[in-house]
Amino acid sequence: SLIGRLMFDLPEEMGLIAVAVRQTQGKGRGGNAWLSPVGCALSTLHISIPLHSNLGQRIPFIQHLVSLAVVESVRSIPGYEDIELRVKWPNDIYYSDLMKLGGVLVNSTLIETTFHILIGFGFNVNNSNPTICINDLIAKFNKEEGTELEPLSADCLIARTVTVLERLIEVFQEKGPNGVLPQYYKYWVHSGKQVRLHDEEGPVAWIVGIDDYGYLQVHEEGKGVESVHPDGNSFDMLRNLLVPK
């Protein structure tokens, strides 16, 4: 990609973001195609993270910070705090726990002692298809609450997301995971939810949070709290969770 080639040619302190109005070659997780209709906020952002820093030691956390930044980009606007935009571990943005309206993909390359991170994120702002979009949620909220909140633009939300992300990274670098987790949990869809481990018939466990490295923590009866990883094959990351040996 263009931004992948550009990122090493720019001065260190210069940020780089590519914003797409329409994407034809979008990539999703596991090489899936990413549908990108007009009205969707799409961008790729380059950031540098020192290896010997809080975040450099916990790179998987970046996808959580980006998902949180997208949700915050809307819910930190006065009047928009109760729009039902949420994060789904590890890298999706949801309407409540019902419907996906965005996602995050992170690629990292370590060069000497610096991680060069390419963050791709896309979320539906003004396109009702293929699922639902943020402006639909705002219209629904206005109808139910009798408010007159304005629809939002993709450009505005991309800018806000990047600003919020910069702040979240600063807090994480200073305080580690605990600096951002309370906010993340406030917006995530998993509180008090159950999952099955290993496969559809596997043991039931309760989701309790995420660990210091961004992996899901679950509590299985009689086993205590364990960190689990997705098996990498299923489309829904919460299916077939594996306990690493």
PDB file of C-alpha atoms in Angstrom:
ATOM      1  CA  SER A   1       0.000   0.000   0.000  1.00  0.00           C
ATOM      2  CA  LEU A   2       1.061   3.582  -0.555  1.00  0.00           C
ATOM      3  CA  ILE A   3       1.087   4.454   3.130  1.00  0.00           C
ATOM      4  CA  GLY A   4       3.129   1.326   3.904  1.00  0.00           C
ATOM      5  CA  ARG A   5       5.833   2.558   1.546  1.00  0.00           C
ATOM      6  CA  LEU A   6       5.646   6.175   2.652  1.00  0.00           C
ATOM      7  CA  MET A   7       5.915   5.591   6.374  1.00  0.00           C
ATOM      8  CA  PHE A   8       9.666   4.982   6.352  1.00  0.00           C
ATOM      9  CA  ASP A   9      10.436   8.010   4.183  1.00  0.00           C
ATOM     10  CA  LEU A  10       8.968  10.649   6.446  1.00  0.00           C
ATOM     11  CA  PRO A  11      10.621  12.412   9.376  1.00  0.00           C
ATOM     12  CA  GLU A  12       9.968  10.640  12.698  1.00  0.00           C
ATOM     13  CA  GLU A  13       7.862  13.433  14.199  1.00  0.00           C
ATOM     14  CA  MET A  14       5.556  13.734  11.208  1.00  0.00           C
ATOM     15  CA  GLY A  15       2.251  11.887  11.495  1.00  0.00           C
ATOM     16  CA  LEU A  16       0.742  10.200   8.466  1.00  0.00           C
ATOM     17  CA  ILE A  17      -2.880   9.348   7.774  1.00  0.00           C
ATOM     18  CA  ALA A  18      -4.618   8.232   4.592  1.00  0.00           C
ATOM     19  CA  VAL A  19      -8.356   8.804   4.340  1.00  0.00           C
ATOM     20  CA  ALA A  20     -10.369   6.955   1.688  1.00  0.00           C
ATOM     21  CA  VAL A  21     -13.685   8.196   0.347  1.00  0.00           C
ATOM     22  CA  ARG A  22     -14.189   4.898  -1.418  1.00  0.00           C
ATOM     23  CA  GLN A  23     -11.990   1.830  -1.096  1.00  0.00           C
ATOM     24  CA  THR A  24     -11.803  -0.907  -3.715  1.00  0.00           C
ATOM     25  CA  GLN A  25      -9.046  -3.109  -2.300  1.00  0.00           C
ATOM     26  CA  GLY A  26      -9.975  -3.093   1.390  1.00  0.00           C
ATOM     27  CA  LYS A  27      -8.426  -5.857   3.497  1.00  0.00           C
ATOM     28  CA  GLY A  28     -10.070  -7.374   6.558  1.00  0.00           C
ATOM     29  CA  ARG A  29      -8.829  -9.857   9.139  1.00  0.00           C
ATOM     30  CA  GLY A  30      -7.306 -13.056   7.767  1.00  0.00           C
ATOM     31  CA  GLY A  31      -7.156 -11.636   4.244  1.00  0.00           C
ATOM     32  CA  ASN A  32     -10.934 -11.190   3.970  1.00  0.00           C
ATOM     33  CA  ALA A  33     -12.166  -8.451   1.656  1.00  0.00           C
ATOM     34  CA  TRP A  34     -13.422  -5.355   3.458  1.00  0.00           C
ATOM     35  CA  LEU A  35     -16.554  -3.800   1.974  1.00  0.00           C
ATOM     36  CA  SER A  36     -16.268  -0.037   1.886  1.00  0.00           C
ATOM     37  CA  PRO A  37     -19.400   1.763   0.731  1.00  0.00           C
ATOM     38  CA  VAL A  38     -19.571   5.536   0.396  1.00  0.00           C
ATOM     39  CA  GLY A  39     -20.545   7.015   3.777  1.00  0.00           C
ATOM     40  CA  CYS A  40     -18.104   4.825   5.648  1.00  0.00           C
ATOM     41  CA  ALA A  41     -15.200   6.482   7.535  1.00  0.00           C
ATOM     42  CA  LEU A  42     -12.068   4.731   6.321  1.00  0.00           C
ATOM     43  CA  SER A  43      -8.505   5.476   7.128  1.00  0.00           C
ATOM     44  CA  THR A  44      -5.046   4.135   7.709  1.00  0.00           C
ATOM     45  CA  LEU A  45      -2.883   5.777  10.328  1.00  0.00           C
ATOM     46  CA  HIS A  46       0.842   5.374  10.940  1.00  0.00           C
ATOM     47  CA  ILE A  47       2.226   5.737  14.453  1.00  0.00           C
ATOM     48  CA  SER A  48       5.604   4.931  16.031  1.00  0.00           C
ATOM     49  CA  ILE A  49       5.834   3.298  19.448  1.00  0.00           C
ATOM     50  CA  PRO A  50       9.144   2.756  21.268  1.00  0.00           C
ATOM     51  CA  LEU A  51       9.733  -0.929  22.048  1.00  0.00           C
ATOM     52  CA  HIS A  52      10.812  -0.088  25.608  1.00  0.00           C
ATOM     53  CA  SER A  53       7.587   1.643  26.604  1.00  0.00           C
ATOM     54  CA  ASN A  54       4.375   0.513  28.281  1.00  0.00           C
ATOM     55  CA  LEU A  55       2.612   0.123  24.944  1.00  0.00           C
ATOM     56  CA  GLY A  56       5.693  -1.213  23.130  1.00  0.00           C
ATOM     57  CA  GLN A  57       5.666  -4.135  25.571  1.00  0.00           C
ATOM     58  CA  ARG A  58       1.926  -4.710  24.981  1.00  0.00           C
ATOM     59  CA  ILE A  59       1.384  -4.125  21.273  1.00  0.00           C
ATOM     60  CA  PRO A  60      -1.885  -6.186  21.088  1.00  0.00           C
ATOM     61  CA  PHE A  61      -3.455  -3.441  23.216  1.00  0.00           C
ATOM     62  CA  ILE A  62      -3.326  -0.977  20.325  1.00  0.00           C
ATOM     63  CA  GLN A  63      -6.406  -2.465  18.620  1.00  0.00           C
ATOM     64  CA  HIS A  64      -8.365  -1.969  21.860  1.00  0.00           C
ATOM     65  CA  LEU A  65      -7.239   1.652  22.121  1.00  0.00           C
ATOM     66  CA  VAL A  66      -8.307   2.317  18.526  1.00  0.00           C
ATOM     67  CA  SER A  67     -11.740   0.678  19.009  1.00  0.00           C
ATOM     68  CA  LEU A  68     -12.200   2.726  22.170  1.00  0.00           C
ATOM     69  CA  ALA A  69     -11.109   5.901  20.357  1.00  0.00           C
ATOM     70  CA  VAL A  70     -13.776   5.378  17.659  1.00  0.00           C
ATOM     71  CA  VAL A  71     -16.506   4.954  20.303  1.00  0.00           C
ATOM     72  CA  GLU A  72     -15.221   7.936  22.270  1.00  0.00           C
ATOM     73  CA  SER A  73     -15.087  10.070  19.115  1.00  0.00           C
ATOM     74  CA  VAL A  74     -18.892  10.032  19.224  1.00  0.00           C
ATOM     75  CA  ARG A  75     -19.694   9.542  22.899  1.00  0.00           C
ATOM     76  CA  SER A  76     -17.373  12.312  24.121  1.00  0.00           C
ATOM     77  CA  ILE A  77     -19.408  14.931  22.200  1.00  0.00           C
ATOM     78  CA  PRO A  78     -21.786  16.774  24.570  1.00  0.00           C
ATOM     79  CA  GLY A  79     -25.286  15.407  24.008  1.00  0.00           C
ATOM     80  CA  TYR A  80     -24.053  12.236  22.287  1.00  0.00           C
ATOM     81  CA  GLU A  81     -22.933  10.394  25.452  1.00  0.00           C
ATOM     82  CA  ASP A  82     -25.808   7.882  25.320  1.00  0.00           C
ATOM     83  CA  ILE A  83     -25.567   6.893  21.655  1.00  0.00           C
ATOM     84  CA  GLU A  84     -25.303   3.078  21.904  1.00  0.00           C
ATOM     85  CA  LEU A  85     -21.914   2.695  20.289  1.00  0.00           C
ATOM     86  CA  ARG A  86     -19.728   0.035  21.945  1.00  0.00           C
ATOM     87  CA  VAL A  87     -16.520  -1.984  21.619  1.00  0.00           C
ATOM     88  CA  LYS A  88     -16.468  -5.740  21.069  1.00  0.00           C
ATOM     89  CA  TRP A  89     -13.212  -7.490  21.929  1.00  0.00           C
ATOM     90  CA  PRO A  90     -10.801  -7.606  20.266  1.00  0.00           C
ATOM     91  CA  ASN A  91     -11.310  -5.203  17.364  1.00  0.00           C
ATOM     92  CA  ASP A  92     -14.929  -4.483  16.454  1.00  0.00           C
ATOM     93  CA  ILE A  93     -17.214  -1.502  16.935  1.00  0.00           C
ATOM     94  CA  TYR A  94     -20.837  -2.397  17.612  1.00  0.00           C
ATOM     95  CA  TYR A  95     -24.315  -0.944  17.943  1.00  0.00           C
ATOM     96  CA  SER A  96     -25.129  -2.165  21.464  1.00  0.00           C
ATOM     97  CA  ASP A  97     -24.291  -5.891  21.322  1.00  0.00           C
ATOM     98  CA  LEU A  98     -26.492  -6.331  18.276  1.00  0.00           C
ATOM     99  CA  MET A  99     -24.754  -5.307  15.114  1.00  0.00           C
ATOM    100  CA  LYS A 100     -21.262  -4.590  13.847  1.00  0.00           C
ATOM    101  CA  LEU A 101     -20.676  -1.176  12.322  1.00  0.00           C
ATOM    102  CA  GLY A 102     -16.907  -0.988  12.222  1.00  0.00           C
ATOM    103  CA  GLY A 103     -13.595  -2.662  12.809  1.00  0.00           C
ATOM    104  CA  VAL A 104      -9.889  -2.171  13.341  1.00  0.00           C
ATOM    105  CA  LEU A 105      -6.883  -3.914  11.812  1.00  0.00           C
ATOM    106  CA  VAL A 106      -3.362  -3.358  13.148  1.00  0.00           C
ATOM    107  CA  ASN A 107      -0.062  -4.312  11.507  1.00  0.00           C
ATOM    108  CA  SER A 108       3.213  -3.757  13.308  1.00  0.00           C
ATOM    109  CA  THR A 109       6.816  -3.873  12.114  1.00  0.00           C
ATOM    110  CA  LEU A 110       9.712  -3.682  14.570  1.00  0.00           C
ATOM    111  CA  ILE A 111      12.701  -1.756  13.242  1.00  0.00           C
ATOM    112  CA  GLU A 112      15.580  -1.554  15.701  1.00  0.00           C
ATOM    113  CA  THR A 113      13.829  -0.342  18.878  1.00  0.00           C
ATOM    114  CA  THR A 114      10.727   1.214  17.348  1.00  0.00           C
ATOM    115  CA  PHE A 115       7.448  -0.374  16.364  1.00  0.00           C
ATOM    116  CA  HIS A 116       6.010   1.130  13.188  1.00  0.00           C
ATOM    117  CA  ILE A 117       2.293   0.565  13.452  1.00  0.00           C
ATOM    118  CA  LEU A 118      -0.189   0.790  10.595  1.00  0.00           C
ATOM    119  CA  ILE A 119      -3.721   1.087  11.907  1.00  0.00           C
ATOM    120  CA  GLY A 120      -6.580   0.564   9.504  1.00  0.00           C
ATOM    121  CA  PHE A 121     -10.012   1.458  10.814  1.00  0.00           C
ATOM    122  CA  GLY A 122     -13.393   1.722   9.155  1.00  0.00           C
ATOM    123  CA  PHE A 123     -16.817   2.466  10.582  1.00  0.00           C
ATOM    124  CA  ASN A 124     -20.208   3.224   9.100  1.00  0.00           C
ATOM    125  CA  VAL A 125     -21.123   6.872   9.566  1.00  0.00           C
ATOM    126  CA  ASN A 126     -23.680   7.681   6.900  1.00  0.00           C
ATOM    127  CA  ASN A 127     -24.391   4.394   5.124  1.00  0.00           C
ATOM    128  CA  SER A 128     -27.302   2.266   6.342  1.00  0.00           C
ATOM    129  CA  ASN A 129     -25.972  -0.720   4.387  1.00  0.00           C
ATOM    130  CA  PRO A 130     -24.585  -3.322   4.782  1.00  0.00           C
ATOM    131  CA  THR A 131     -25.526  -3.171   8.486  1.00  0.00           C
ATOM    132  CA  ILE A 132     -26.285   0.063  10.314  1.00  0.00           C
ATOM    133  CA  CYS A 133     -24.481   3.378  10.732  1.00  0.00           C
ATOM    134  CA  ILE A 134     -23.811   5.998  13.399  1.00  0.00           C
ATOM    135  CA  ASN A 135     -26.233   8.520  11.881  1.00  0.00           C
ATOM    136  CA  ASP A 136     -28.982   5.849  12.011  1.00  0.00           C
ATOM    137  CA  LEU A 137     -28.273   5.489  15.737  1.00  0.00           C
ATOM    138  CA  ILE A 138     -28.438   9.271  16.185  1.00  0.00           C
ATOM    139  CA  ALA A 139     -31.761   9.476  14.286  1.00  0.00           C
ATOM    140  CA  LYS A 140     -33.150   6.601  16.395  1.00  0.00           C
ATOM    141  CA  PHE A 141     -31.985   8.342  19.585  1.00  0.00           C
ATOM    142  CA  ASN A 142     -33.587  11.649  18.500  1.00  0.00           C
ATOM    143  CA  LYS A 143     -36.874   9.874  17.824  1.00  0.00           C
ATOM    144  CA  GLU A 144     -36.900   8.026  21.154  1.00  0.00           C
ATOM    145  CA  GLU A 145     -35.597  10.861  23.339  1.00  0.00           C
ATOM    146  CA  GLY A 146     -37.133  13.858  21.563  1.00  0.00           C
ATOM    147  CA  THR A 147     -33.671  15.371  21.026  1.00  0.00           C
ATOM    148  CA  GLU A 148     -32.360  17.149  17.929  1.00  0.00           C
ATOM    149  CA  LEU A 149     -28.795  15.911  17.669  1.00  0.00           C
ATOM    150  CA  GLU A 150     -27.161  16.696  14.324  1.00  0.00           C
ATOM    151  CA  PRO A 151     -25.865  13.870  12.110  1.00  0.00           C
ATOM    152  CA  LEU A 152     -22.073  13.586  12.125  1.00  0.00           C
ATOM    153  CA  SER A 153     -19.639  13.519   9.202  1.00  0.00           C
ATOM    154  CA  ALA A 154     -17.005  10.882   8.492  1.00  0.00           C
ATOM    155  CA  ASP A 155     -14.243  13.520   8.317  1.00  0.00           C
ATOM    156  CA  CYS A 156     -15.151  14.960  11.692  1.00  0.00           C
ATOM    157  CA  LEU A 157     -15.208  11.511  13.315  1.00  0.00           C
ATOM    158  CA  ILE A 158     -11.894  10.422  11.778  1.00  0.00           C
ATOM    159  CA  ALA A 159     -10.274  13.600  13.117  1.00  0.00           C
ATOM    160  CA  ARG A 160     -11.830  13.101  16.546  1.00  0.00           C
ATOM    161  CA  THR A 161     -10.792   9.428  16.603  1.00  0.00           C
ATOM    162  CA  VAL A 162      -7.154  10.304  15.915  1.00  0.00           C
ATOM    163  CA  THR A 163      -7.180  13.030  18.594  1.00  0.00           C
ATOM    164  CA  VAL A 164      -8.737  10.699  21.182  1.00  0.00           C
ATOM    165  CA  LEU A 165      -6.322   7.897  20.225  1.00  0.00           C
ATOM    166  CA  GLU A 166      -3.314  10.178  20.779  1.00  0.00           C
ATOM    167  CA  ARG A 167      -4.628  10.981  24.249  1.00  0.00           C
ATOM    168  CA  LEU A 168      -5.292   7.303  25.067  1.00  0.00           C
ATOM    169  CA  ILE A 169      -1.761   6.365  23.961  1.00  0.00           C
ATOM    170  CA  GLU A 170      -0.286   9.104  26.173  1.00  0.00           C
ATOM    171  CA  VAL A 171      -2.280   7.874  29.176  1.00  0.00           C
ATOM    172  CA  PHE A 172      -1.293   4.258  28.468  1.00  0.00           C
ATOM    173  CA  GLN A 173       2.383   5.158  28.167  1.00  0.00           C
ATOM    174  CA  GLU A 174       2.210   6.975  31.488  1.00  0.00           C
ATOM    175  CA  LYS A 175      -0.029   4.653  33.529  1.00  0.00           C
ATOM    176  CA  GLY A 176      -0.162   1.343  31.659  1.00  0.00           C
ATOM    177  CA  PRO A 177      -3.351  -0.684  31.058  1.00  0.00           C
ATOM    178  CA  ASN A 178      -5.084   0.538  34.217  1.00  0.00           C
ATOM    179  CA  GLY A 179      -5.059   4.086  32.856  1.00  0.00           C
ATOM    180  CA  VAL A 180      -7.463   3.128  30.064  1.00  0.00           C
ATOM    181  CA  LEU A 181      -9.282  -0.035  31.146  1.00  0.00           C
ATOM    182  CA  PRO A 182     -12.051   1.625  33.209  1.00  0.00           C
ATOM    183  CA  GLN A 183     -13.092   3.592  30.117  1.00  0.00           C
ATOM    184  CA  TYR A 184     -12.794   0.524  27.897  1.00  0.00           C
ATOM    185  CA  TYR A 185     -15.012  -1.535  30.213  1.00  0.00           C
ATOM    186  CA  LYS A 186     -17.561   1.258  30.347  1.00  0.00           C
ATOM    187  CA  TYR A 187     -18.116   0.865  26.614  1.00  0.00           C
ATOM    188  CA  TRP A 188     -17.554  -2.832  26.007  1.00  0.00           C
ATOM    189  CA  VAL A 189     -20.368  -5.298  25.254  1.00  0.00           C
ATOM    190  CA  HIS A 190     -19.102  -8.211  27.356  1.00  0.00           C
ATOM    191  CA  SER A 191     -19.921  -7.366  30.968  1.00  0.00           C
ATOM    192  CA  GLY A 192     -21.335 -10.468  32.661  1.00  0.00           C
ATOM    193  CA  LYS A 193     -21.443 -12.454  29.403  1.00  0.00           C
ATOM    194  CA  GLN A 194     -20.628 -16.168  29.057  1.00  0.00           C
ATOM    195  CA  VAL A 195     -18.490 -17.944  26.488  1.00  0.00           C
ATOM    196  CA  ARG A 196     -17.668 -21.584  25.804  1.00  0.00           C
ATOM    197  CA  LEU A 197     -14.031 -22.639  25.765  1.00  0.00           C
ATOM    198  CA  HIS A 198     -12.405 -24.884  23.134  1.00  0.00           C
ATOM    199  CA  ASP A 199     -15.579 -25.553  21.082  1.00  0.00           C
ATOM    200  CA  GLU A 200     -19.396 -25.266  20.998  1.00  0.00           C
ATOM    201  CA  GLU A 201     -19.765 -28.016  23.627  1.00  0.00           C
ATOM    202  CA  GLY A 202     -16.836 -26.855  25.734  1.00  0.00           C
ATOM    203  CA  PRO A 203     -16.950 -25.681  29.352  1.00  0.00           C
ATOM    204  CA  VAL A 204     -18.794 -22.447  30.117  1.00  0.00           C
ATOM    205  CA  ALA A 205     -16.770 -19.498  31.425  1.00  0.00           C
ATOM    206  CA  TRP A 206     -17.686 -15.950  32.417  1.00  0.00           C
ATOM    207  CA  ILE A 207     -15.887 -13.031  30.792  1.00  0.00           C
ATOM    208  CA  VAL A 208     -14.254 -10.922  33.503  1.00  0.00           C
ATOM    209  CA  GLY A 209     -11.983  -8.513  31.621  1.00  0.00           C
ATOM    210  CA  ILE A 210      -8.766  -8.309  29.662  1.00  0.00           C
ATOM    211  CA  ASP A 211      -5.283  -8.950  31.003  1.00  0.00           C
ATOM    212  CA  ASP A 212      -2.191  -6.743  30.863  1.00  0.00           C
ATOM    213  CA  TYR A 213      -1.456  -7.888  27.311  1.00  0.00           C
ATOM    214  CA  GLY A 214      -4.953  -7.354  25.943  1.00  0.00           C
ATOM    215  CA  TYR A 215      -6.062 -11.003  25.987  1.00  0.00           C
ATOM    216  CA  LEU A 216      -9.496 -11.945  27.261  1.00  0.00           C
ATOM    217  CA  GLN A 217      -9.777 -13.126  30.856  1.00  0.00           C
ATOM    218  CA  VAL A 218     -12.442 -15.655  31.746  1.00  0.00           C
ATOM    219  CA  HIS A 219     -13.514 -17.354  34.952  1.00  0.00           C
ATOM    220  CA  GLU A 220     -14.331 -21.031  34.725  1.00  0.00           C
ATOM    221  CA  GLU A 221     -16.059 -22.671  37.715  1.00  0.00           C
ATOM    222  CA  GLY A 222     -13.434 -24.234  39.954  1.00  0.00           C
ATOM    223  CA  LYS A 223     -10.541 -23.097  37.746  1.00  0.00           C
ATOM    224  CA  GLY A 224     -10.053 -19.457  38.667  1.00  0.00           C
ATOM    225  CA  VAL A 225      -9.338 -16.708  36.144  1.00  0.00           C
ATOM    226  CA  GLU A 226      -7.453 -17.593  32.947  1.00  0.00           C
ATOM    227  CA  SER A 227      -6.384 -15.649  29.856  1.00  0.00           C
ATOM    228  CA  VAL A 228      -7.641 -17.038  26.550  1.00  0.00           C
ATOM    229  CA  HIS A 229      -6.790 -16.498  22.890  1.00  0.00           C
ATOM    230  CA  PRO A 230      -9.023 -16.905  19.813  1.00  0.00           C
ATOM    231  CA  ASP A 231      -8.291 -20.093  17.840  1.00  0.00           C
ATOM    232  CA  GLY A 232      -7.643 -17.975  14.746  1.00  0.00           C
ATOM    233  CA  ASN A 233     -10.032 -19.895  12.481  1.00  0.00           C
ATOM    234  CA  SER A 234     -13.521 -18.794  13.424  1.00  0.00           C
ATOM    235  CA  PHE A 235     -15.025 -15.618  12.030  1.00  0.00           C
ATOM    236  CA  ASP A 236     -16.408 -14.637  15.435  1.00  0.00           C
ATOM    237  CA  MET A 237     -13.377 -14.167  17.686  1.00  0.00           C
ATOM    238  CA  LEU A 238     -15.408 -15.148  20.762  1.00  0.00           C
ATOM    239  CA  ARG A 239     -16.041 -18.671  19.510  1.00  0.00           C
ATOM    240  CA  ASN A 240     -13.644 -21.507  20.248  1.00  0.00           C
ATOM    241  CA  LEU A 241     -11.443 -19.658  22.721  1.00  0.00           C
ATOM    242  CA  LEU A 242      -8.289 -21.536  23.637  1.00  0.00           C
ATOM    243  CA  VAL A 243      -6.445 -21.568  26.936  1.00  0.00           C
ATOM    244  CA  PRO A 244      -2.722 -21.357  26.055  1.00  0.00           C
ATOM    245  CA  LYS A 245      -0.638 -24.153  27.593  1.00  0.00           C
TER     246      LYS A 245
END
